[in-house]
Protein backbone atom coordinates (compact mmCIF):
# COMPACT_ATOMS: atom_id res chain seq x y z
CA UNK A 1 105.17 114.06 76.75
CA UNK A 2 104.87 114.04 80.54
CA UNK A 3 101.38 115.55 80.26
CA UNK A 4 100.23 112.79 77.92
CA UNK A 5 101.73 110.18 80.29
CA UNK A 6 99.58 111.44 83.15
CA UNK A 7 96.51 111.89 80.95
CA UNK A 8 96.64 108.21 80.09
CA UNK A 9 97.36 107.37 83.75
CA UNK A 10 94.23 109.30 84.79
CA UNK A 11 92.20 107.52 82.13
CA UNK A 12 93.31 104.18 83.54
CA UNK A 13 92.15 105.37 86.98
CA UNK A 14 88.65 106.00 85.60
CA UNK A 15 88.51 102.52 84.11
CA UNK A 16 89.71 100.80 87.26
CA UNK A 17 87.62 102.69 89.76
CA UNK A 18 84.33 103.75 88.23
CA UNK A 19 82.83 100.53 86.88
CA UNK A 20 80.81 98.24 89.17
CA UNK A 21 80.34 94.68 88.06
CA UNK A 22 78.42 91.74 89.53
CA UNK A 23 80.48 89.01 91.20
CA UNK A 24 81.67 86.54 88.60
CA UNK A 25 83.72 83.37 88.08
CA UNK A 26 86.07 82.11 85.38
CA UNK A 27 84.17 81.63 82.13
CA UNK A 28 81.47 84.20 82.90
CA UNK A 29 80.83 87.09 80.54
CA UNK A 30 80.76 90.63 81.82
CA UNK A 31 79.82 93.86 80.10
CA UNK A 32 81.93 96.97 80.68
CA UNK A 33 81.43 100.25 78.84
CA UNK A 34 79.32 98.46 76.27
CA UNK A 35 81.99 95.82 75.60
CA UNK A 36 81.55 92.12 76.40
CA UNK A 37 84.44 90.29 78.01
CA UNK A 38 84.89 86.70 79.19
CA UNK A 39 86.76 86.26 82.46
CA UNK A 40 89.61 83.99 81.40
CA UNK A 41 91.47 83.25 84.62
CA UNK A 42 92.02 84.08 88.27
CA UNK A 43 93.66 87.39 87.42
CA UNK A 44 90.45 88.50 85.73
CA UNK A 45 88.35 87.32 88.67
CA UNK A 46 90.48 89.24 91.18
CA UNK A 47 90.37 92.35 88.97
CA UNK A 48 86.59 92.10 88.72
CA UNK A 49 86.30 91.67 92.50
CA UNK A 50 88.10 94.97 93.06
CA UNK A 51 86.12 96.70 90.31
CA UNK A 52 82.91 95.49 91.95
CA UNK A 53 83.86 96.89 95.37
CA UNK A 54 82.58 100.14 96.86
CA UNK A 55 84.34 102.58 99.19
CA UNK A 56 84.38 101.12 102.69
CA UNK A 57 84.19 97.48 101.56
CA UNK A 58 86.43 94.66 102.77
CA UNK A 59 87.92 92.34 100.16
CA UNK A 60 89.06 89.26 102.05
CA UNK A 61 90.82 86.75 99.80
CA UNK A 62 92.51 84.76 102.55
CA UNK A 63 93.38 81.25 101.34
CA UNK A 64 93.08 82.18 97.66
CA UNK A 65 95.92 82.48 95.14
CA UNK A 66 96.02 84.38 91.86
CA UNK A 67 98.45 84.54 88.92
CA UNK A 68 98.20 88.22 88.01
CA UNK A 69 98.58 90.13 84.76
CA UNK A 70 96.56 93.29 85.51
CA UNK A 71 96.15 96.05 88.09
CA UNK A 72 93.79 95.99 91.06
CA UNK A 73 92.20 99.39 91.64
CA UNK A 74 91.93 100.75 95.20
CA UNK A 75 89.13 102.97 96.54
CA UNK A 76 88.55 105.12 99.60
CA UNK A 77 88.33 103.21 102.91
CA UNK A 78 88.81 99.86 101.19
CA UNK A 79 90.29 97.04 103.28
CA UNK A 80 92.25 94.42 101.36
CA UNK A 81 93.00 91.37 103.45
CA UNK A 82 94.82 88.13 102.64
CA UNK A 83 95.42 86.40 99.36
CA UNK A 84 98.54 85.37 97.46
CA UNK A 85 99.37 87.11 94.20
CA UNK A 86 102.06 86.13 91.73
CA UNK A 87 102.80 88.35 88.77
CA UNK A 88 102.99 86.51 85.47
CA UNK A 89 106.21 86.95 83.46
CA UNK A 90 106.40 89.60 80.78
CA UNK A 91 105.53 88.24 77.34
CA UNK A 92 107.80 88.85 74.35
CA UNK A 93 105.36 90.65 72.06
CA UNK A 94 106.69 92.92 69.33
CA UNK A 95 105.33 95.69 67.15
CA UNK A 96 105.02 94.49 63.55
CA UNK A 97 104.21 97.73 61.73
CA UNK A 98 105.37 101.28 62.43
CA UNK A 99 102.88 103.58 64.17
CA UNK A 100 102.64 107.28 65.01
CA UNK A 101 99.95 108.54 67.42
CA UNK A 102 97.81 105.52 66.66
CA UNK A 103 95.05 103.60 68.42
CA UNK A 104 95.40 100.58 66.11
CA UNK A 105 98.44 98.39 66.61
CA UNK A 106 99.55 95.21 64.85
CA UNK A 107 101.58 92.91 67.09
CA UNK A 108 103.51 89.67 66.65
CA UNK A 109 101.18 87.80 69.01
CA UNK A 110 98.33 89.38 70.99
CA UNK A 111 96.96 86.14 72.43
CA UNK A 112 98.23 86.86 75.96
CA UNK A 113 96.83 90.40 76.10
CA UNK A 114 93.45 91.30 77.54
CA UNK A 115 90.71 93.88 77.54
CA UNK A 116 91.56 96.89 79.80
CA UNK A 117 95.22 96.03 80.16
CA UNK A 118 97.69 98.87 79.81
CA UNK A 119 100.52 98.63 77.28
CA UNK A 120 103.56 100.71 76.42
CA UNK A 121 106.34 100.33 73.85
CA UNK A 122 109.96 100.03 74.95
CA UNK A 123 113.27 99.29 73.28
CA UNK A 124 115.65 96.93 75.07
CA UNK A 125 116.24 98.11 78.64
CA UNK A 126 116.38 101.85 77.98
CA UNK A 127 113.04 102.48 79.64
CA UNK A 128 113.60 104.45 82.86
CA UNK A 129 112.08 107.36 84.70
CA UNK A 130 113.00 109.91 82.01
CA UNK A 131 111.37 108.09 79.11
CA UNK A 132 107.75 109.17 79.69
CA UNK A 133 106.27 106.64 77.28
CA UNK A 134 102.65 107.01 76.35
CA UNK A 135 100.44 104.15 77.41
CA UNK A 136 97.37 102.69 75.78
CA UNK A 137 94.41 101.01 77.44
CA UNK A 138 93.19 98.04 75.42
CA UNK A 139 89.62 98.36 74.16
CA UNK A 140 89.48 95.53 71.65
CA UNK A 141 91.63 92.67 70.34
CA UNK A 142 91.09 91.32 66.82
CA UNK A 143 93.54 88.49 66.23
CA UNK A 144 96.93 90.18 66.59
CA UNK A 145 95.53 93.67 66.13
CA UNK A 146 94.97 95.70 69.29
CA UNK A 147 92.72 98.77 69.45
CA UNK A 148 93.15 101.18 72.38
CA UNK A 149 90.63 103.62 73.87
CA UNK A 150 92.85 106.55 72.90
CA UNK A 151 95.93 106.79 70.65
CA UNK A 152 99.34 105.79 71.95
CA UNK A 153 101.27 108.98 71.34
CA UNK A 154 104.67 108.98 69.70
CA UNK A 155 106.26 107.12 66.83
CA UNK A 156 107.50 103.55 67.14
CA UNK A 157 109.21 101.27 64.62
CA UNK A 158 108.76 97.53 64.12
CA UNK A 159 110.66 95.56 66.72
CA UNK A 160 109.65 97.64 69.74
CA UNK A 161 108.54 95.48 72.67
CA UNK A 162 104.87 95.81 73.63
CA UNK A 163 104.84 95.59 77.42
CA UNK A 164 101.82 95.03 79.64
CA UNK A 165 102.66 97.45 82.44
CA UNK A 166 100.90 97.86 85.78
CA UNK A 167 101.24 98.37 89.51
CA UNK A 168 99.46 95.52 91.27
CA UNK A 169 97.61 97.55 93.94
CA UNK A 170 97.19 101.11 92.76
CA UNK A 171 95.34 104.36 93.22
CA UNK A 172 96.01 105.30 89.59
CA UNK A 173 96.98 108.88 90.40
CA UNK A 174 94.13 109.50 92.85
CA UNK A 175 94.78 110.34 96.51
CA UNK A 176 92.69 108.11 98.79
CA UNK A 177 91.90 107.95 102.49
CA UNK A 178 91.41 105.13 104.96
CA UNK A 179 92.75 102.31 102.76
CA UNK A 180 94.24 99.28 104.54
CA UNK A 181 96.23 96.49 102.87
CA UNK A 182 97.06 93.71 105.32
CA UNK A 183 98.12 90.08 105.33
CA UNK A 184 98.78 90.00 101.58
CA UNK A 185 101.59 87.98 99.99
CA UNK A 186 102.99 89.09 96.63
CA UNK A 187 105.53 87.31 94.46
CA UNK A 188 106.67 90.06 92.11
CA UNK A 189 108.46 87.77 89.67
CA UNK A 190 111.24 90.26 89.03
CA UNK A 191 113.19 87.65 87.04
CA UNK A 192 110.25 87.41 84.64
CA UNK A 193 110.09 91.19 84.13
CA UNK A 194 113.49 92.47 83.06
CA UNK A 195 112.49 95.51 80.99
CA UNK A 196 110.45 98.05 82.94
CA UNK A 197 112.72 100.29 85.05
CA UNK A 198 110.53 103.31 85.75
CA UNK A 199 109.89 103.80 89.48
CA UNK A 200 106.51 105.43 88.84
CA UNK A 201 104.85 102.33 87.43
CA UNK A 202 105.15 98.56 87.59
CA UNK A 203 105.40 98.55 91.40
CA UNK A 204 103.67 96.32 93.92
CA UNK A 205 101.71 99.03 95.79
CA UNK A 206 101.16 102.70 94.99
CA UNK A 207 99.03 104.38 97.66
CA UNK A 208 98.96 108.12 98.36
CA UNK A 209 96.48 110.09 100.43
CA UNK A 210 95.51 110.33 104.08
CA UNK A 211 95.31 107.81 106.89
CA UNK A 212 96.19 104.72 104.86
CA UNK A 213 97.93 101.62 106.24
CA UNK A 214 100.07 98.87 104.71
CA UNK A 215 100.49 96.29 107.47
CA UNK A 216 101.92 92.79 107.88
CA UNK A 217 102.37 91.93 104.21
CA UNK A 218 104.99 89.82 102.45
CA UNK A 219 106.60 91.12 99.25
CA UNK A 220 109.14 89.05 97.35
CA UNK A 221 110.95 89.92 94.12
CA UNK A 222 109.38 93.28 93.28
CA UNK A 223 110.24 94.25 89.67
CA UNK A 224 110.49 97.91 90.69
CA UNK A 225 109.58 99.64 93.95
CA UNK A 226 107.74 97.59 96.55
CA UNK A 227 105.76 100.58 97.90
CA UNK A 228 105.30 104.14 96.60
CA UNK A 229 103.28 106.23 99.02
CA UNK A 230 102.55 109.35 101.04
CA UNK A 231 99.96 109.63 103.78
CA UNK A 232 100.41 105.94 104.50
CA UNK A 233 101.83 104.07 107.49
CA UNK A 234 103.98 101.09 106.52
CA UNK A 235 104.24 98.63 109.40
CA UNK A 236 105.49 95.09 110.12
CA UNK A 237 106.05 94.06 106.52
CA UNK A 238 108.66 91.64 105.17
CA UNK A 239 110.23 92.44 101.80
CA UNK A 240 113.14 90.68 100.10
CA UNK A 241 114.94 90.65 96.74
CA UNK A 242 113.61 93.93 95.39
CA UNK A 243 114.79 95.37 92.08
CA UNK A 244 113.94 98.83 93.42
CA UNK A 245 113.34 100.47 96.79
CA UNK A 246 111.28 99.06 99.63
CA UNK A 247 109.64 102.42 100.34
CA UNK A 248 109.57 105.37 97.94
CA UNK A 249 108.04 108.53 99.37
CA UNK A 250 106.60 111.06 96.94
CA UNK A 251 104.24 113.81 98.15
CA UNK A 252 102.50 116.72 96.43
CA UNK A 253 102.09 119.89 98.56
CA UNK A 254 99.37 121.10 96.20
CA UNK A 255 97.19 118.10 97.00
CA UNK A 256 97.68 118.46 100.76
CA UNK A 257 97.12 122.21 100.81
CA UNK A 258 100.72 123.16 101.46
CA UNK A 259 103.99 121.64 102.56
CA UNK A 260 103.13 122.09 106.22
CA UNK A 261 100.09 119.82 105.81
CA UNK A 262 101.92 116.80 104.39
CA UNK A 263 101.11 114.04 106.90
CA UNK A 264 103.60 112.38 109.24
CA UNK A 265 103.87 108.69 108.35
CA UNK A 266 105.42 105.87 110.35
CA UNK A 267 107.66 103.39 108.58
CA UNK A 268 108.06 100.91 111.40
CA UNK A 269 109.17 97.40 112.33
CA UNK A 270 109.69 96.19 108.76
CA UNK A 271 112.29 93.63 107.68
CA UNK A 272 113.93 94.42 104.33
CA UNK A 273 116.68 92.37 102.71
CA UNK A 274 118.31 92.93 99.31
CA UNK A 275 116.94 96.23 97.96
CA UNK A 276 117.73 98.15 94.77
CA UNK A 277 119.15 95.08 93.09
CA UNK A 278 118.63 96.60 89.64
CA UNK A 279 120.68 99.63 90.63
CA UNK A 280 119.82 103.31 90.55
CA UNK A 281 121.53 103.79 87.19
CA UNK A 282 118.92 101.50 85.66
CA UNK A 283 115.86 102.54 87.67
CA UNK A 284 116.74 106.23 87.58
CA UNK A 285 115.28 107.12 90.96
CA UNK A 286 115.73 104.26 93.41
CA UNK A 287 118.58 105.60 95.50
CA UNK A 288 118.04 103.53 98.63
CA UNK A 289 116.05 100.96 100.55
CA UNK A 290 114.09 104.10 101.41
CA UNK A 291 113.99 106.63 98.55
CA UNK A 292 112.82 110.22 98.84
CA UNK A 293 111.18 112.02 95.94
CA UNK A 294 109.16 115.24 95.97
CA UNK A 295 108.75 116.94 99.37
CA UNK A 296 109.53 113.81 101.34
CA UNK A 297 109.10 115.29 104.76
CA UNK A 298 107.63 113.95 107.99
CA UNK A 299 108.58 110.29 108.17
CA UNK A 300 109.13 108.50 111.46
CA UNK A 301 111.34 105.54 110.63
CA UNK A 302 111.51 103.27 113.68
CA UNK A 303 112.56 99.74 114.55
CA UNK A 304 113.25 98.53 111.03
CA UNK A 305 115.96 96.12 109.93
CA UNK A 306 117.52 96.86 106.56
CA UNK A 307 120.05 94.33 105.23
CA UNK A 308 122.07 94.29 102.03
CA UNK A 309 121.38 97.02 99.50
CA UNK A 310 123.08 97.74 96.20
CA UNK A 311 122.54 101.47 96.75
CA UNK A 312 122.21 103.67 99.86
CA UNK A 313 120.37 102.77 103.05
CA UNK A 314 118.09 105.74 102.47
CA UNK A 315 118.37 107.96 99.46
CA UNK A 316 118.81 111.62 98.74
CA UNK A 317 117.72 114.01 101.49
CA UNK A 318 117.26 117.05 99.28
CA UNK A 319 116.50 120.69 99.96
CA UNK A 320 112.75 120.04 99.88
CA UNK A 321 113.00 117.15 102.38
CA UNK A 322 113.11 117.39 106.15
CA UNK A 323 111.48 116.48 109.42
CA UNK A 324 112.50 112.85 108.99
CA UNK A 325 113.35 110.91 112.13
CA UNK A 326 115.31 107.64 112.21
CA UNK A 327 115.36 105.82 115.52
CA UNK A 328 116.09 102.26 116.62
CA UNK A 329 116.84 100.93 113.13
CA UNK A 330 119.51 98.53 111.91
CA UNK A 331 121.28 99.42 108.66
CA UNK A 332 123.67 96.65 107.63
CA UNK A 333 125.73 96.45 104.43
CA UNK A 334 124.94 99.29 102.04
CA UNK A 335 127.00 101.31 99.58
CA UNK A 336 126.42 104.34 101.78
CA UNK A 337 124.07 105.66 104.43
CA UNK A 338 122.49 108.66 102.69
CA UNK A 339 123.20 111.62 100.42
CA UNK A 340 122.25 115.27 100.36
CA UNK A 341 121.69 117.83 103.07
CA UNK A 342 117.96 117.97 103.79
CA UNK A 343 116.95 119.96 106.85
CA UNK A 344 115.91 118.60 110.22
CA UNK A 345 117.11 115.03 109.80
CA UNK A 346 117.29 113.32 113.20
CA UNK A 347 119.21 110.09 113.88
CA UNK A 348 119.08 108.41 117.26
CA UNK A 349 119.86 104.94 118.64
CA UNK A 350 120.41 103.32 115.23
CA UNK A 351 122.84 100.47 114.58
CA UNK A 352 124.83 101.25 111.45
CA UNK A 353 127.35 98.65 110.25
CA UNK A 354 129.19 97.71 107.06
CA UNK A 355 128.39 100.98 105.33
CA UNK A 356 130.47 101.41 102.20
CA UNK A 357 130.16 97.73 101.34
CA UNK A 358 127.90 95.89 98.92
């Protein structure tokens, strides 16, 4: 169910954010929640570095490169600077025995999985935003048997694909303030991840809250959305060859204390080429280079250049959207400009060409 999906998502947030670990290197042993774990590679070291951080810290990984297979948890007022991150390809690991609401899973080959990774089960490419699969957080691996902290809900037959699923930089459902991500380069390896099509997970950055900034980063080949955010300025980034949207805005009025308090965010001076390559039919909710979800109001979209999109330039402006301003942008070669009839949409001084083409 959707509730169980978010319960597991919240549990992952606790794991990522609440444990502090001493600085370590490859080959060192750490202890987390009473479990011992050997840091196997650079992905583990980067993960541990974020887990070891405190609110207000700066993690500067300039000049370092990491092959990633796990999420990096963000915290309030954290500054993330520099570093190159390449997502590892999805492994072909299959369920060997049927399960129902189980925390013990027998797989074809668990050698590539790790402690604290998050896994789901999918069938073919039918996994989109309406699937709501339950996820499990790995507690222990015994040969090809995986034990999760809590049961993976639902029933699954042999042959289902066990997918390590994660957003690289994530708040894990929490709303944070004062986070800055700058000067980071991410190779999303979309060609190595051809299964996960849900816009809510498996992104490059998910960052909601107040007064956050994503500035001067490079994102290539995102397997889903490049950025999902609210309460975050997105400035001077370069993003190309994205399976999903460049920017997906999703806000919760309840968190902000009412619709009128949802912050105004600037999406400015970004260069975006080739968005929504997987198509909205597959992703389920990636309608444009900019996609609007819940209460997507108060965006100031200025000075961006958007080139070549399989879907719309910016997606559905629905009844709960409004107060969005587009000025000084270039929209070139999209299936359409926008859809819907949201209130208070302002367009001024944009260059719009080759709309209706792909």
